[in-house]
PDB file of C-alpha atoms in Angstrom:
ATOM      1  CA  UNK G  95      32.567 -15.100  21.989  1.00  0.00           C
ATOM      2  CA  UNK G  96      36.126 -14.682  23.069  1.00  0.00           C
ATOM      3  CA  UNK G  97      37.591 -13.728  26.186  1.00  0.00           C
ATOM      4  CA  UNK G  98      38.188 -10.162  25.520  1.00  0.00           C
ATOM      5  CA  UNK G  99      38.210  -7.741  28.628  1.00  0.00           C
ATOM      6  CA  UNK G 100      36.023  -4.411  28.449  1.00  0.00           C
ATOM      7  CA  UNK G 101      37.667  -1.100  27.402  1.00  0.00           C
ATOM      8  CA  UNK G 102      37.792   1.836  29.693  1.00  0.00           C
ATOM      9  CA  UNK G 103      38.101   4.208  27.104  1.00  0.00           C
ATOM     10  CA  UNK G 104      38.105   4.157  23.433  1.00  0.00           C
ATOM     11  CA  UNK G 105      42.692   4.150  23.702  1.00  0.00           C
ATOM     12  CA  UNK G 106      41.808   1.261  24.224  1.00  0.00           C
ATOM     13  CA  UNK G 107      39.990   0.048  21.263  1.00  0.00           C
ATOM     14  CA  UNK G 108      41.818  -2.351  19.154  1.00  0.00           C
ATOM     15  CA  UNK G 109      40.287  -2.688  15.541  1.00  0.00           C
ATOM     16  CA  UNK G 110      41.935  -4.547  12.658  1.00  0.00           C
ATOM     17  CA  UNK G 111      40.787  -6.360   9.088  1.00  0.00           C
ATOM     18  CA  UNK G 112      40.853  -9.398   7.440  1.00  0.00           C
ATOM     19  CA  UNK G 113      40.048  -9.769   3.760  1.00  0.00           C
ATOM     20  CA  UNK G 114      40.191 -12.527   1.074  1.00  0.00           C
ATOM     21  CA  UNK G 115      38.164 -14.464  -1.335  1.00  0.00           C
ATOM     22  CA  UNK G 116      34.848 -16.147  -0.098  1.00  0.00           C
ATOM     23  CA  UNK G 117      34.850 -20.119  -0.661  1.00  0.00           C
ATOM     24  CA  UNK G 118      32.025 -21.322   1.084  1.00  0.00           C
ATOM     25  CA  UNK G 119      28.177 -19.773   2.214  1.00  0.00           C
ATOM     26  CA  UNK G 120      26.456 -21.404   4.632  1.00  0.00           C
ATOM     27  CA  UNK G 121      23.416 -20.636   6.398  1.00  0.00           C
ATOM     28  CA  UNK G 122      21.522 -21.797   9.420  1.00  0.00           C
ATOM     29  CA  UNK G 123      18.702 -20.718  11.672  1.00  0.00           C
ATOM     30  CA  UNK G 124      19.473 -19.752  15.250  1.00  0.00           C
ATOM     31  CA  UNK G 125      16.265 -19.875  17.727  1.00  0.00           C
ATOM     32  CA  UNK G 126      16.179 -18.427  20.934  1.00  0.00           C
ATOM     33  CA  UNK G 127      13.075 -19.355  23.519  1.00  0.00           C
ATOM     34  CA  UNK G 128      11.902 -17.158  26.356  1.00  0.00           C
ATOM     35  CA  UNK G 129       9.560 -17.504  28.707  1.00  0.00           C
ATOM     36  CA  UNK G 130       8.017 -15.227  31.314  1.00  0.00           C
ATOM     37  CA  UNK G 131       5.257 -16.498  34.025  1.00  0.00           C
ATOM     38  CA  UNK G 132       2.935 -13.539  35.045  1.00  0.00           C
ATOM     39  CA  UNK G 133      -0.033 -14.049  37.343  1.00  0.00           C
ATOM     40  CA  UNK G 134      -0.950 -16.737  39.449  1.00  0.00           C
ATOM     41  CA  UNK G 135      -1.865 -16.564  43.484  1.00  0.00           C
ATOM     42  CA  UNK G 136      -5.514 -15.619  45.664  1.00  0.00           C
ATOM     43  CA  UNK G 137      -6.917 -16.025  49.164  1.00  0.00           C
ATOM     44  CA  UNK G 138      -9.245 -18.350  49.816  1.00  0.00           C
ATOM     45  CA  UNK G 139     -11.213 -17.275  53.368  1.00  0.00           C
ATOM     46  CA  UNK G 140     -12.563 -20.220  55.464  1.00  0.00           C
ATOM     47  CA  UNK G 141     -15.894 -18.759  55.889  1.00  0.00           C
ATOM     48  CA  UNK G 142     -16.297 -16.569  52.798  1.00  0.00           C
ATOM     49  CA  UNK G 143     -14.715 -18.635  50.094  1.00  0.00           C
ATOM     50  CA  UNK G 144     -12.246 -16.989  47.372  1.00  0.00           C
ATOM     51  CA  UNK G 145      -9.737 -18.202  44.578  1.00  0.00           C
ATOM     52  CA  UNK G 146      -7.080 -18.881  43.510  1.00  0.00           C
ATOM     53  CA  UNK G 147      -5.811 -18.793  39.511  1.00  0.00           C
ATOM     54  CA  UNK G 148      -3.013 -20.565  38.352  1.00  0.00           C
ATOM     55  CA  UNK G 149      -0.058 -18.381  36.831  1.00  0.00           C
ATOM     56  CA  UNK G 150       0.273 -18.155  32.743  1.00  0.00           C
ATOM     57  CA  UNK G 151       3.384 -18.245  31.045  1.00  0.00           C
ATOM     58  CA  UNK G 152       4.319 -17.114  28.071  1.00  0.00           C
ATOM     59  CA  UNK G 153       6.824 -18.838  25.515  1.00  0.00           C
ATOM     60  CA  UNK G 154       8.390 -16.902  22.715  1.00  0.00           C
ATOM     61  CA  UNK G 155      10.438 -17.974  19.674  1.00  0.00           C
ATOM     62  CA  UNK G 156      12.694 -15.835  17.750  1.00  0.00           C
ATOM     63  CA  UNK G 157      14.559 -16.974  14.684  1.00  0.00           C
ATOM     64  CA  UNK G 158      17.460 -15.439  13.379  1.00  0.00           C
ATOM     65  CA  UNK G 159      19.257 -16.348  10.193  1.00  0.00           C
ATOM     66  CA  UNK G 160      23.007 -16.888  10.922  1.00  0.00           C
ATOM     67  CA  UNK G 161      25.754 -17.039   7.910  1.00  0.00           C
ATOM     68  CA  UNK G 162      29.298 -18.232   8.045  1.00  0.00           C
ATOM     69  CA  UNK G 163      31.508 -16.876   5.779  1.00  0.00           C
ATOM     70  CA  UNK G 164      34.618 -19.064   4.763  1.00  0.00           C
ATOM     71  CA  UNK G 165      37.224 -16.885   3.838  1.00  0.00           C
ATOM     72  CA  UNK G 166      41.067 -17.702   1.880  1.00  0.00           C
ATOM     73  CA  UNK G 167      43.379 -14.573   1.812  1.00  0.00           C
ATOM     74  CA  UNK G 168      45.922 -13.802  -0.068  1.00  0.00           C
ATOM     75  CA  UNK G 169      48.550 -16.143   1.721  1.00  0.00           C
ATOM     76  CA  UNK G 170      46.439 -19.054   1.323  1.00  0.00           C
ATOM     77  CA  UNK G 171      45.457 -18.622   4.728  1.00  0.00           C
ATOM     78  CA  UNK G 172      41.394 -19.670   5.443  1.00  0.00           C
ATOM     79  CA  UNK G 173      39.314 -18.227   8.637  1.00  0.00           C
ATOM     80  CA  UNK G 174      35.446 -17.881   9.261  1.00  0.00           C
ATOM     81  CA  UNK G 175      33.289 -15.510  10.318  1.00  0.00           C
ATOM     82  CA  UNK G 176      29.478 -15.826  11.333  1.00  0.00           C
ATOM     83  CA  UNK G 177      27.147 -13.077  11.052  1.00  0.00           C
ATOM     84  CA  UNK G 178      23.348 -13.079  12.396  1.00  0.00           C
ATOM     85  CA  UNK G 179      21.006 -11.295  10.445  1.00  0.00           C
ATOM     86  CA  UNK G 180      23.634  -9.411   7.937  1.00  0.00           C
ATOM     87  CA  UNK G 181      22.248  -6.836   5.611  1.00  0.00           C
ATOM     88  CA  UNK G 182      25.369  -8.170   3.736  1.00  0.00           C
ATOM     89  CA  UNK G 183      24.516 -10.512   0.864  1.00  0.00           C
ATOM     90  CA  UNK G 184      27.499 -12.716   0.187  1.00  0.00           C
ATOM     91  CA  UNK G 185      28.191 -15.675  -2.477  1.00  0.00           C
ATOM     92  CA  UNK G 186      31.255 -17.637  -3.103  1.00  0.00           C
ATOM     93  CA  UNK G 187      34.012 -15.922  -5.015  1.00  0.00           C
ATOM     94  CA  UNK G 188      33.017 -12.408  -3.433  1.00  0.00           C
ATOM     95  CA  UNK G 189      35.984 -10.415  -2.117  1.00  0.00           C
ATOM     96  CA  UNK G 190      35.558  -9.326   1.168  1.00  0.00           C
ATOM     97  CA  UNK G 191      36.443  -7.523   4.178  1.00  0.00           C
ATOM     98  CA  UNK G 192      35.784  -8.688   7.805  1.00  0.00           C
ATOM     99  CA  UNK G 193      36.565  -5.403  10.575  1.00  0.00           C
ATOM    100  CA  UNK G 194      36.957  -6.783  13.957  1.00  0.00           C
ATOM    101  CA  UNK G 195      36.916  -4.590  17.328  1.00  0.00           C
ATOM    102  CA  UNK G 196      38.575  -5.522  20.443  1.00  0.00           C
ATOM    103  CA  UNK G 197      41.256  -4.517  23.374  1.00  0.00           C
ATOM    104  CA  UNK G 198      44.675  -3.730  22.583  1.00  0.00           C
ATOM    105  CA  UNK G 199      45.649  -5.479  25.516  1.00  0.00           C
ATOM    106  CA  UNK G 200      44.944  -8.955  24.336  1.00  0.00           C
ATOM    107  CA  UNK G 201      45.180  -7.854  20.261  1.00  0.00           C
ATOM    108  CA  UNK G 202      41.920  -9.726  19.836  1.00  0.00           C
ATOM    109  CA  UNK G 203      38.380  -8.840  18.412  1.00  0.00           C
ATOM    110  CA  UNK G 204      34.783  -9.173  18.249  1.00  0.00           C
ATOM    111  CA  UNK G 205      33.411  -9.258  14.257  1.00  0.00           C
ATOM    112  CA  UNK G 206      32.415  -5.793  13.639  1.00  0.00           C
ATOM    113  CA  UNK G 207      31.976  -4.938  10.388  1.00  0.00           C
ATOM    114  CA  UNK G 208      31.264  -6.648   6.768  1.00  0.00           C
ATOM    115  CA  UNK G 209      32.797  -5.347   3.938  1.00  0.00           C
ATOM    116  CA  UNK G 210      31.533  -7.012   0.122  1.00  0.00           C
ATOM    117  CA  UNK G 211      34.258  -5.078  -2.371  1.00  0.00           C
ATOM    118  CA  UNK G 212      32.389  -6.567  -5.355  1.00  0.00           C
ATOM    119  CA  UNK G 213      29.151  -5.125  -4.697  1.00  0.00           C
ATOM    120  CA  UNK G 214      29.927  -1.761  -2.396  1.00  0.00           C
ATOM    121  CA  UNK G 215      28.129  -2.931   0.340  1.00  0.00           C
ATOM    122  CA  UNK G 216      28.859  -2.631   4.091  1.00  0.00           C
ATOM    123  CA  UNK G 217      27.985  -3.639   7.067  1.00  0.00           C
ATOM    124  CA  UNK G 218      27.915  -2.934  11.017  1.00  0.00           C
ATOM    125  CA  UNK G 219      27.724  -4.492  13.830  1.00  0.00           C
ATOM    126  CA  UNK G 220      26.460  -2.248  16.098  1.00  0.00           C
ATOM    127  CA  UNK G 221      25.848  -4.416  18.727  1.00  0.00           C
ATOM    128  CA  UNK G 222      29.910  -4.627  19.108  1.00  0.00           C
ATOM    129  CA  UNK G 223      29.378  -1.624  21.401  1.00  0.00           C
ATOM    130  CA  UNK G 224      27.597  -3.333  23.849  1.00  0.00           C
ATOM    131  CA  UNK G 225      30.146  -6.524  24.177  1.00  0.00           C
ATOM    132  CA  UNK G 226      33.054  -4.244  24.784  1.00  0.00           C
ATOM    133  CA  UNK G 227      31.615  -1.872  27.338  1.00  0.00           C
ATOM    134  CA  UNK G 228      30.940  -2.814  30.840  1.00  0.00           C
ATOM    135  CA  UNK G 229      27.478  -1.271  31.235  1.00  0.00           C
ATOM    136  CA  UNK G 230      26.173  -1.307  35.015  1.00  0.00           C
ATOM    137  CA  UNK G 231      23.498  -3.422  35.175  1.00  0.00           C
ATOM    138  CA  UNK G 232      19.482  -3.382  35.921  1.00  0.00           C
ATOM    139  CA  UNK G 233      19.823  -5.524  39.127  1.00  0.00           C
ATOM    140  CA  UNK G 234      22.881  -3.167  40.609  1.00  0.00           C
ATOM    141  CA  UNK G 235      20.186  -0.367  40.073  1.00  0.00           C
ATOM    142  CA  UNK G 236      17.810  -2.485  41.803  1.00  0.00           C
ATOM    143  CA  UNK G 237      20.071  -3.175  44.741  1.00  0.00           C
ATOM    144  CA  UNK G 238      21.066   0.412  45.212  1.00  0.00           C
ATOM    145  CA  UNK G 239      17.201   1.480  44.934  1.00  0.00           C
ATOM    146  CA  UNK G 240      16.556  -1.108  47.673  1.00  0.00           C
ATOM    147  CA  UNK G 241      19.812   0.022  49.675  1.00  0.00           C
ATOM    148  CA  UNK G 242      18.852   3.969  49.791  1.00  0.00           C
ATOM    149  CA  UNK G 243      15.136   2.345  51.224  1.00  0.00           C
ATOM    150  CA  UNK G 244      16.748   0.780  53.956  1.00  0.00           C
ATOM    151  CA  UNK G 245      19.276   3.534  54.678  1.00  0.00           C
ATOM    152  CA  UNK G 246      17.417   6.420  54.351  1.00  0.00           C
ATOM    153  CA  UNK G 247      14.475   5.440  57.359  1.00  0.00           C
ATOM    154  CA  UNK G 248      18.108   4.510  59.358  1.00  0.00           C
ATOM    155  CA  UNK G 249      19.379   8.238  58.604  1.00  0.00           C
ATOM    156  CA  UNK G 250      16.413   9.361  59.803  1.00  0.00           C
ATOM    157  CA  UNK G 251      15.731   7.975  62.485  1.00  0.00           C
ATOM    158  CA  UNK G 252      19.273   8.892  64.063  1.00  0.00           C
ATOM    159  CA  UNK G 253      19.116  12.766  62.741  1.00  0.00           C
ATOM    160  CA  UNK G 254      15.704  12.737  64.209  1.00  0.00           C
ATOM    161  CA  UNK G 255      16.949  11.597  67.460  1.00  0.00           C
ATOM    162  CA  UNK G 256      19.494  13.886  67.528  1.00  0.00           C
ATOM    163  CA  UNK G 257      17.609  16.676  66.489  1.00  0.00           C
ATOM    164  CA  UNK G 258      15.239  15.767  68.867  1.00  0.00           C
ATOM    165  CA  UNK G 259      15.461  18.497  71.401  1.00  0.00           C
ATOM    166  CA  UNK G 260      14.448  21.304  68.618  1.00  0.00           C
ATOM    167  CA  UNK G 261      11.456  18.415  67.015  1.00  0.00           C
ATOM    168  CA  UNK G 262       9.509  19.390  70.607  1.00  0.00           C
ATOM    169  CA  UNK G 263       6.958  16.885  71.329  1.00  0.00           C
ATOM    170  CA  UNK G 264       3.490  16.300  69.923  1.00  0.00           C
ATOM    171  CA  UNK G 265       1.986  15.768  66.782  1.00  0.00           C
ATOM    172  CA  UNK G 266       4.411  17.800  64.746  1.00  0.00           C
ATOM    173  CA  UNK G 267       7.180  15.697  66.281  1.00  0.00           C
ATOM    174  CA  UNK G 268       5.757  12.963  64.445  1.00  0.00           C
ATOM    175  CA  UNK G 269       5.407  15.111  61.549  1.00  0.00           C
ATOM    176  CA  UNK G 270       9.242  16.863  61.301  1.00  0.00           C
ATOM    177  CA  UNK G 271      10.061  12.663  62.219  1.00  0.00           C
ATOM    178  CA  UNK G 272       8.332  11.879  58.580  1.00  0.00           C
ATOM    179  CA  UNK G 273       9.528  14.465  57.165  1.00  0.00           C
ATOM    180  CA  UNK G 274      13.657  14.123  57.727  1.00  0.00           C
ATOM    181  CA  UNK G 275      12.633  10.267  57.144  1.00  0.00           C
ATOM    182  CA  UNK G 276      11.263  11.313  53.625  1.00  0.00           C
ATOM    183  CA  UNK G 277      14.766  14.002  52.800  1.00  0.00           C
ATOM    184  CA  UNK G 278      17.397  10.945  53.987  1.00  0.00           C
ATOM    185  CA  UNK G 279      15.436   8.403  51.822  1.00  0.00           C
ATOM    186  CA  UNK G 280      15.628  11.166  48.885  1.00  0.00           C
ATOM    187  CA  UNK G 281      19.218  11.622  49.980  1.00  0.00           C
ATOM    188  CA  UNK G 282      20.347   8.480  49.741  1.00  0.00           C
ATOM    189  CA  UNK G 283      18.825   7.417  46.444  1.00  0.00           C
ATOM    190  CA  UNK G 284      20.697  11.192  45.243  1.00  0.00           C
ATOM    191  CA  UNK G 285      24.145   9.746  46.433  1.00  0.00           C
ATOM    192  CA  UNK G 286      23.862   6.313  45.964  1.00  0.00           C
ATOM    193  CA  UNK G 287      22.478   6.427  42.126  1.00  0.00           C
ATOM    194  CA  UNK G 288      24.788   9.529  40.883  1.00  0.00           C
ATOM    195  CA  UNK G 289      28.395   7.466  40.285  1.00  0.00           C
ATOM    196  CA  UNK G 290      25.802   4.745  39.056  1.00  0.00           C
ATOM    197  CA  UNK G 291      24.370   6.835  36.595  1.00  0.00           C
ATOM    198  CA  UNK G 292      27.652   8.668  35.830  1.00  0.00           C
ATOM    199  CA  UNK G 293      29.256   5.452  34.633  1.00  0.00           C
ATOM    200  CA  UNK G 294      26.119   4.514  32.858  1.00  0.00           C
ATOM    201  CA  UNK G 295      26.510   7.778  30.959  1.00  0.00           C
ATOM    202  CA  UNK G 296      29.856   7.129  29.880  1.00  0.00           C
ATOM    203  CA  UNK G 297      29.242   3.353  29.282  1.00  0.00           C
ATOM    204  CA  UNK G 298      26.733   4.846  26.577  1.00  0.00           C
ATOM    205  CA  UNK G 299      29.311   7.347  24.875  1.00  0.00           C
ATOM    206  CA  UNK G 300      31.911   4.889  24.933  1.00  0.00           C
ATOM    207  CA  UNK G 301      29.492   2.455  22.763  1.00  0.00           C
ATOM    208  CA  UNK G 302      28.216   5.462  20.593  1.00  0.00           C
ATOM    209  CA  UNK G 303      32.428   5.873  19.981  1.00  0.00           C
ATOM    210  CA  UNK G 304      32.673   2.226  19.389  1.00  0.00           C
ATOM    211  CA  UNK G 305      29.963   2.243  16.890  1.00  0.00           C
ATOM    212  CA  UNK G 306      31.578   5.123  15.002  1.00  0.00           C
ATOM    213  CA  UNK G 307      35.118   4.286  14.946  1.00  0.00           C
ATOM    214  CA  UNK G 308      33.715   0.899  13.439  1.00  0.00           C
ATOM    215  CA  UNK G 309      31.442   2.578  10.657  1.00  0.00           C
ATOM    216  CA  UNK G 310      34.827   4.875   9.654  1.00  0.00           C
ATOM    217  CA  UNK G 311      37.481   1.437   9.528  1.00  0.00           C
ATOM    218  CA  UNK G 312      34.571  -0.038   7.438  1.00  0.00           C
ATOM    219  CA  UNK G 313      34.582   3.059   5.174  1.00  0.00           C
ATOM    220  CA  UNK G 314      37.847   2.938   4.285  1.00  0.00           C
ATOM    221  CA  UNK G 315      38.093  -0.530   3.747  1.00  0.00           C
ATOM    222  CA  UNK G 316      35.460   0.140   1.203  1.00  0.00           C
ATOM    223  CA  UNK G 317      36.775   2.785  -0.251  1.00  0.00           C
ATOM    224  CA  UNK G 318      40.042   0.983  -0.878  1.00  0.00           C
TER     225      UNK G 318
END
């Protein structure tokens, strides 16, 4: 994909078509392999014995059917564009539309959209949301869940000790200790994870925007 930075809000969305005449299909497959180990580990006592099981892992293929389209406009002019999985069907001699969606700060784009004029049908990309937003991501939600862990005890522990004169002594000291332990830890997740789930909130209505903007360019495209 190309270099194109993420928007901050949708001013900043750059979208723009290129049309022509198709004069080549081709088709490929595309297979992506994951694997995930699970499992695995035991104890083994010296006296009373145990196991130990070795870990599984699982492999999975997917397959996806990728097209390029080569495209000649009207100035003579030929470009390509590959789509994975389009809901498009395409031959040679098809007029078409490609939308692309990008930043207007480096007047590039992602594909987008696929527009057959021939037949009426279109086609989005939705997943063109997703590459131009900058989404905060599982492990900085991990991190911060792991951060308000290790600063909420801390909190407590120093409210506690100066609070300490109205905790008394005994077992409810112990008690009012767990408890301002338990509020800082609650805290602290409260103020670590709200500006992380604020941008995550508008990360998601900026790609819902995206999305939309996209489906109207293709629209009139289509209707043109």
């Amino acid at each position: 994909m190309a270099n194109i930075p993420p928007l901050k809000t949708i001013d900043d969305l750059y979208i723009f078509t290129r049309g022509g005449t198709v004069i080549d299909v081709q088709k490929g497959m595309k297979i992506t392999t994951t694997s995930t180990t699970s499992g695995g580990g035991g104890y083994v006592h010296p006296t009373y014995g145990g196991s130990i099981s070795a870990p599984s892992t699982t492999t999975t293929h997917t397959s996806h059917e990728v097209t390029t389209l080569f495209i000649r406009d009207v100035d003579g002019d030929e470009f390509n564009a590959e789509f994975t999985d389009s809901c498009v069907p395409v031959r040679t001699g098809n007029r078409v539309s490609v939308v692309f969606a990008g930043n207007k700060s480096v007047k590039q784009g992602y594909r987008a959209a696929l527009v057959n004029h021939d037949t009426g049908k279109q086609g989005v990309i939705t997943e063109v949301g997703g590459w131009l937003v900058d989404r905060p991501s599982g492990g900085e939600g991990c991190g911060l869940f792991l951060l308000a862990l290790m600063l909420g005890p801390v909190a407590g522990f120093l409210l506690s000790f100066l609070l300490s004169p109205l905790l008394g002594g005994g077992e409810d000291a112990l008690l009012k200790f767990m408890l301002i332990c338990t509020i800082a830890t609650i805290a602290a997740l409260f103020l670590l994870f709200r500006p992380y789930m604020r941008r995550a909130g508008i990360a998601g209505n900026l790609k819902t925007a995206i999305v939309q903007r996209v489906r109207e360019e293709a629209r009139r495209v289509g209707n043109t």
